[in-house]
Each structure stands twice: as C-alpha cells, then as structure tokens.
C-alpha cells in the first residue's frame, strides 16, 4: 500500500479491496486510490435526499467522492460504491476513518484492524457532523 505526499502531508493512499468490484463486463477491479476528504465531502452529502431518507447512504456518497481510482474504471460514482461487496464497503469505511482521523503526517493503515461503530453508524466523524 503506497501513499502520495503533497504539501508536506499525505493526501492520497492506495488500497486493494479484499474481494473487488465486478463491473458489467465481468472485470474485477481491486486496486484503487483514496484522497483526503475535504469539509465539502463531509457536509454537502447531508443535503442529498437519499441521505435524508436513509442516514446509512451518507457513507456511499462520501466514499464515491473520495475514492478517485478503482482499477480501470473511468468514473467512481454512487452506483459503484452501492455494488461493492459488504466486506469491501466495510474495508473502505475503516480506511476512510483511519486516513482522515489521523493528525500525523504519515499514516500506518492496518486494514485488518476492526473499529467499533458509533451507535450503528458507519463513518463516525461524518455522522457526528450530520447530527450537529
């Protein structure tokens, strides 16, 4: 797993999904890149009607914004994230939490480590923003 450092801190991280996303043509996509989230990535999805109807959808929208590459896919959108296997979605949620919660300049990401959820919510920091 490699990282990209810009401006003196880590801005992107590469990952490999445990199972991978299978596109309509049957191609398996496992390796990807996630960038650091911005305030807009965490706030703007709260206005989306899908999130207002189902709070769990927040994770789908946020991940579709911060996952910048997945295999050879030209576009990462909510449909891609919706169709990930549950274990891959959980992996990306843990990676997002670890990568965006760190104040360190270099992040050691351990995809095997399990973190507890906060009241059943997936992206704890994002859910907290939505409840403010």
mmCIF file of C-alpha atoms in Angstrom, residues 8-129:
data_model
loop_
_atom_site.group_PDB
_atom_site.id
_atom_site.type_symbol
_atom_site.label_atom_id
_atom_site.label_comp_id
_atom_site.label_asym_id
_atom_site.label_seq_id
_atom_site.Cartn_x
_atom_site.Cartn_y
_atom_site.Cartn_z
ATOM 1 C CA UNK A 8 4.227 18.154 3.411
ATOM 2 C CA UNK A 9 1.423 15.772 4.382
ATOM 3 C CA UNK A 10 -0.219 12.699 2.967
ATOM 4 C CA UNK A 11 -3.065 13.493 0.546
ATOM 5 C CA UNK A 12 -3.749 10.110 -1.077
ATOM 6 C CA UNK A 13 -3.481 6.473 -0.180
ATOM 7 C CA UNK A 14 -3.552 3.422 -2.399
ATOM 8 C CA UNK A 15 -5.530 0.350 -1.381
ATOM 9 C CA UNK A 16 -6.515 -3.123 -2.508
ATOM 10 C CA UNK A 17 -10.048 -4.325 -1.828
ATOM 11 C CA UNK A 18 -10.372 -7.739 -0.167
ATOM 12 C CA UNK A 19 -12.756 -9.035 -2.846
ATOM 13 C CA UNK A 20 -13.047 -6.326 -5.509
ATOM 14 C CA UNK A 21 -15.711 -4.678 -7.623
ATOM 15 C CA UNK A 22 -17.012 -6.587 -10.635
ATOM 16 C CA UNK A 23 -18.204 -4.301 -13.441
ATOM 17 C CA UNK A 24 -20.915 -5.045 -16.014
ATOM 18 C CA UNK A 25 -18.365 -6.661 -18.341
ATOM 19 C CA UNK A 26 -17.230 -9.032 -15.580
ATOM 20 C CA UNK A 27 -13.888 -7.289 -14.992
ATOM 21 C CA UNK A 28 -12.611 -7.389 -11.416
ATOM 22 C CA UNK A 29 -11.271 -4.097 -10.009
ATOM 23 C CA UNK A 30 -9.369 -4.310 -6.699
ATOM 24 C CA UNK A 31 -6.625 -1.675 -6.583
ATOM 25 C CA UNK A 32 -7.568 1.945 -6.063
ATOM 26 C CA UNK A 33 -6.731 5.321 -4.599
ATOM 27 C CA UNK A 34 -8.491 7.358 -1.925
ATOM 28 C CA UNK A 35 -7.797 11.039 -1.310
ATOM 29 C CA UNK A 36 -8.165 13.006 1.896
ATOM 30 C CA UNK A 37 -11.686 14.260 2.471
ATOM 31 C CA UNK A 38 -12.481 17.947 2.430
ATOM 32 C CA UNK A 39 -15.099 19.701 4.518
ATOM 33 C CA UNK A 40 -17.352 19.749 1.437
ATOM 34 C CA UNK A 41 -17.015 15.966 1.084
ATOM 35 C CA UNK A 42 -18.482 15.558 4.554
ATOM 36 C CA UNK A 43 -21.041 18.390 4.554
ATOM 37 C CA UNK A 44 -22.567 18.569 1.061
ATOM 38 C CA UNK A 45 -23.881 14.974 1.027
ATOM 39 C CA UNK A 46 -26.006 15.804 4.074
ATOM 40 C CA UNK A 47 -28.284 17.784 1.721
ATOM 41 C CA UNK A 48 -28.832 14.787 -0.545
ATOM 42 C CA UNK A 49 -32.403 13.419 -0.301
ATOM 43 C CA UNK A 50 -31.055 9.839 -0.246
ATOM 44 C CA UNK A 51 -29.183 10.647 2.973
ATOM 45 C CA UNK A 52 -32.208 12.401 4.456
ATOM 46 C CA UNK A 53 -34.278 9.252 3.810
ATOM 47 C CA UNK A 54 -31.584 6.818 4.944
ATOM 48 C CA UNK A 55 -28.636 8.060 7.004
ATOM 49 C CA UNK A 56 -26.580 4.984 6.082
ATOM 50 C CA UNK A 57 -26.405 6.275 2.489
ATOM 51 C CA UNK A 58 -24.036 9.006 3.672
ATOM 52 C CA UNK A 59 -21.148 6.534 3.556
ATOM 53 C CA UNK A 60 -21.932 5.663 -0.066
ATOM 54 C CA UNK A 61 -21.899 9.288 -1.195
ATOM 55 C CA UNK A 62 -18.795 10.263 0.746
ATOM 56 C CA UNK A 63 -16.834 7.261 -0.493
ATOM 57 C CA UNK A 64 -17.890 7.967 -4.077
ATOM 58 C CA UNK A 65 -16.378 11.447 -3.654
ATOM 59 C CA UNK A 66 -13.040 10.409 -2.107
ATOM 60 C CA UNK A 67 -12.264 7.194 -3.985
ATOM 61 C CA UNK A 68 -10.518 8.631 -7.028
ATOM 62 C CA UNK A 69 -9.481 5.434 -8.771
ATOM 63 C CA UNK A 70 -10.626 1.820 -8.752
ATOM 64 C CA UNK A 71 -8.950 -0.443 -11.261
ATOM 65 C CA UNK A 72 -9.566 0.822 -14.784
ATOM 66 C CA UNK A 73 -12.970 2.383 -14.105
ATOM 67 C CA UNK A 74 -13.351 5.790 -15.730
ATOM 68 C CA UNK A 75 -15.775 7.114 -13.105
ATOM 69 C CA UNK A 76 -16.332 6.278 -9.451
ATOM 70 C CA UNK A 77 -19.949 7.115 -8.631
ATOM 71 C CA UNK A 78 -22.510 6.048 -6.053
ATOM 72 C CA UNK A 79 -23.578 3.097 -8.223
ATOM 73 C CA UNK A 80 -20.075 1.648 -7.995
ATOM 74 C CA UNK A 81 -19.958 2.016 -4.210
ATOM 75 C CA UNK A 82 -23.507 0.602 -3.874
ATOM 76 C CA UNK A 83 -22.449 -2.531 -5.725
ATOM 77 C CA UNK A 84 -19.357 -3.299 -3.673
ATOM 78 C CA UNK A 85 -19.430 -6.459 -1.610
ATOM 79 C CA UNK A 86 -20.217 -5.716 2.036
ATOM 80 C CA UNK A 87 -16.693 -6.652 3.136
ATOM 81 C CA UNK A 88 -15.197 -4.208 0.612
ATOM 82 C CA UNK A 89 -17.521 -1.424 1.738
ATOM 83 C CA UNK A 90 -16.527 -2.068 5.358
ATOM 84 C CA UNK A 91 -12.849 -2.059 4.362
ATOM 85 C CA UNK A 92 -13.202 1.343 2.654
ATOM 86 C CA UNK A 93 -15.101 2.767 5.633
ATOM 87 C CA UNK A 94 -12.320 1.684 8.009
ATOM 88 C CA UNK A 95 -9.662 3.042 5.658
ATOM 89 C CA UNK A 96 -11.527 6.358 5.362
ATOM 90 C CA UNK A 97 -11.850 6.682 9.129
ATOM 91 C CA UNK A 98 -8.194 5.908 9.779
ATOM 92 C CA UNK A 99 -6.866 8.067 6.940
ATOM 93 C CA UNK A 100 -8.999 11.121 7.710
ATOM 94 C CA UNK A 101 -8.845 10.934 11.504
ATOM 95 C CA UNK A 102 -5.067 10.999 11.695
ATOM 96 C CA UNK A 103 -3.208 14.164 12.608
ATOM 97 C CA UNK A 104 0.119 12.528 11.799
ATOM 98 C CA UNK A 105 1.990 13.339 8.603
ATOM 99 C CA UNK A 106 2.351 9.628 7.767
ATOM 100 C CA UNK A 107 -0.447 7.130 8.329
ATOM 101 C CA UNK A 108 0.052 3.436 9.039
ATOM 102 C CA UNK A 109 -3.118 1.794 7.796
ATOM 103 C CA UNK A 110 -3.908 -1.703 9.025
ATOM 104 C CA UNK A 111 -6.934 -2.957 7.067
ATOM 105 C CA UNK A 112 -7.221 -5.972 9.360
ATOM 106 C CA UNK A 113 -7.935 -3.823 12.435
ATOM 107 C CA UNK A 114 -11.612 -3.607 13.363
ATOM 108 C CA UNK A 115 -13.068 -0.416 14.843
ATOM 109 C CA UNK A 116 -16.300 -0.242 16.761
ATOM 110 C CA UNK A 117 -19.159 1.684 15.239
ATOM 111 C CA UNK A 118 -20.828 4.613 16.932
ATOM 112 C CA UNK A 119 -24.469 3.781 17.510
ATOM 113 C CA UNK A 120 -24.557 1.627 14.384
ATOM 114 C CA UNK A 121 -23.296 4.476 12.204
ATOM 115 C CA UNK A 122 -20.507 3.739 9.807
ATOM 116 C CA UNK A 123 -18.475 6.885 9.205
ATOM 117 C CA UNK A 124 -18.385 8.177 12.773
ATOM 118 C CA UNK A 125 -16.864 11.581 12.048
ATOM 119 C CA UNK A 126 -19.359 12.238 9.259
ATOM 120 C CA UNK A 127 -22.353 11.134 11.317
ATOM 121 C CA UNK A 128 -21.253 13.470 14.078
ATOM 122 C CA UNK A 129 -21.207 16.400 11.632
#
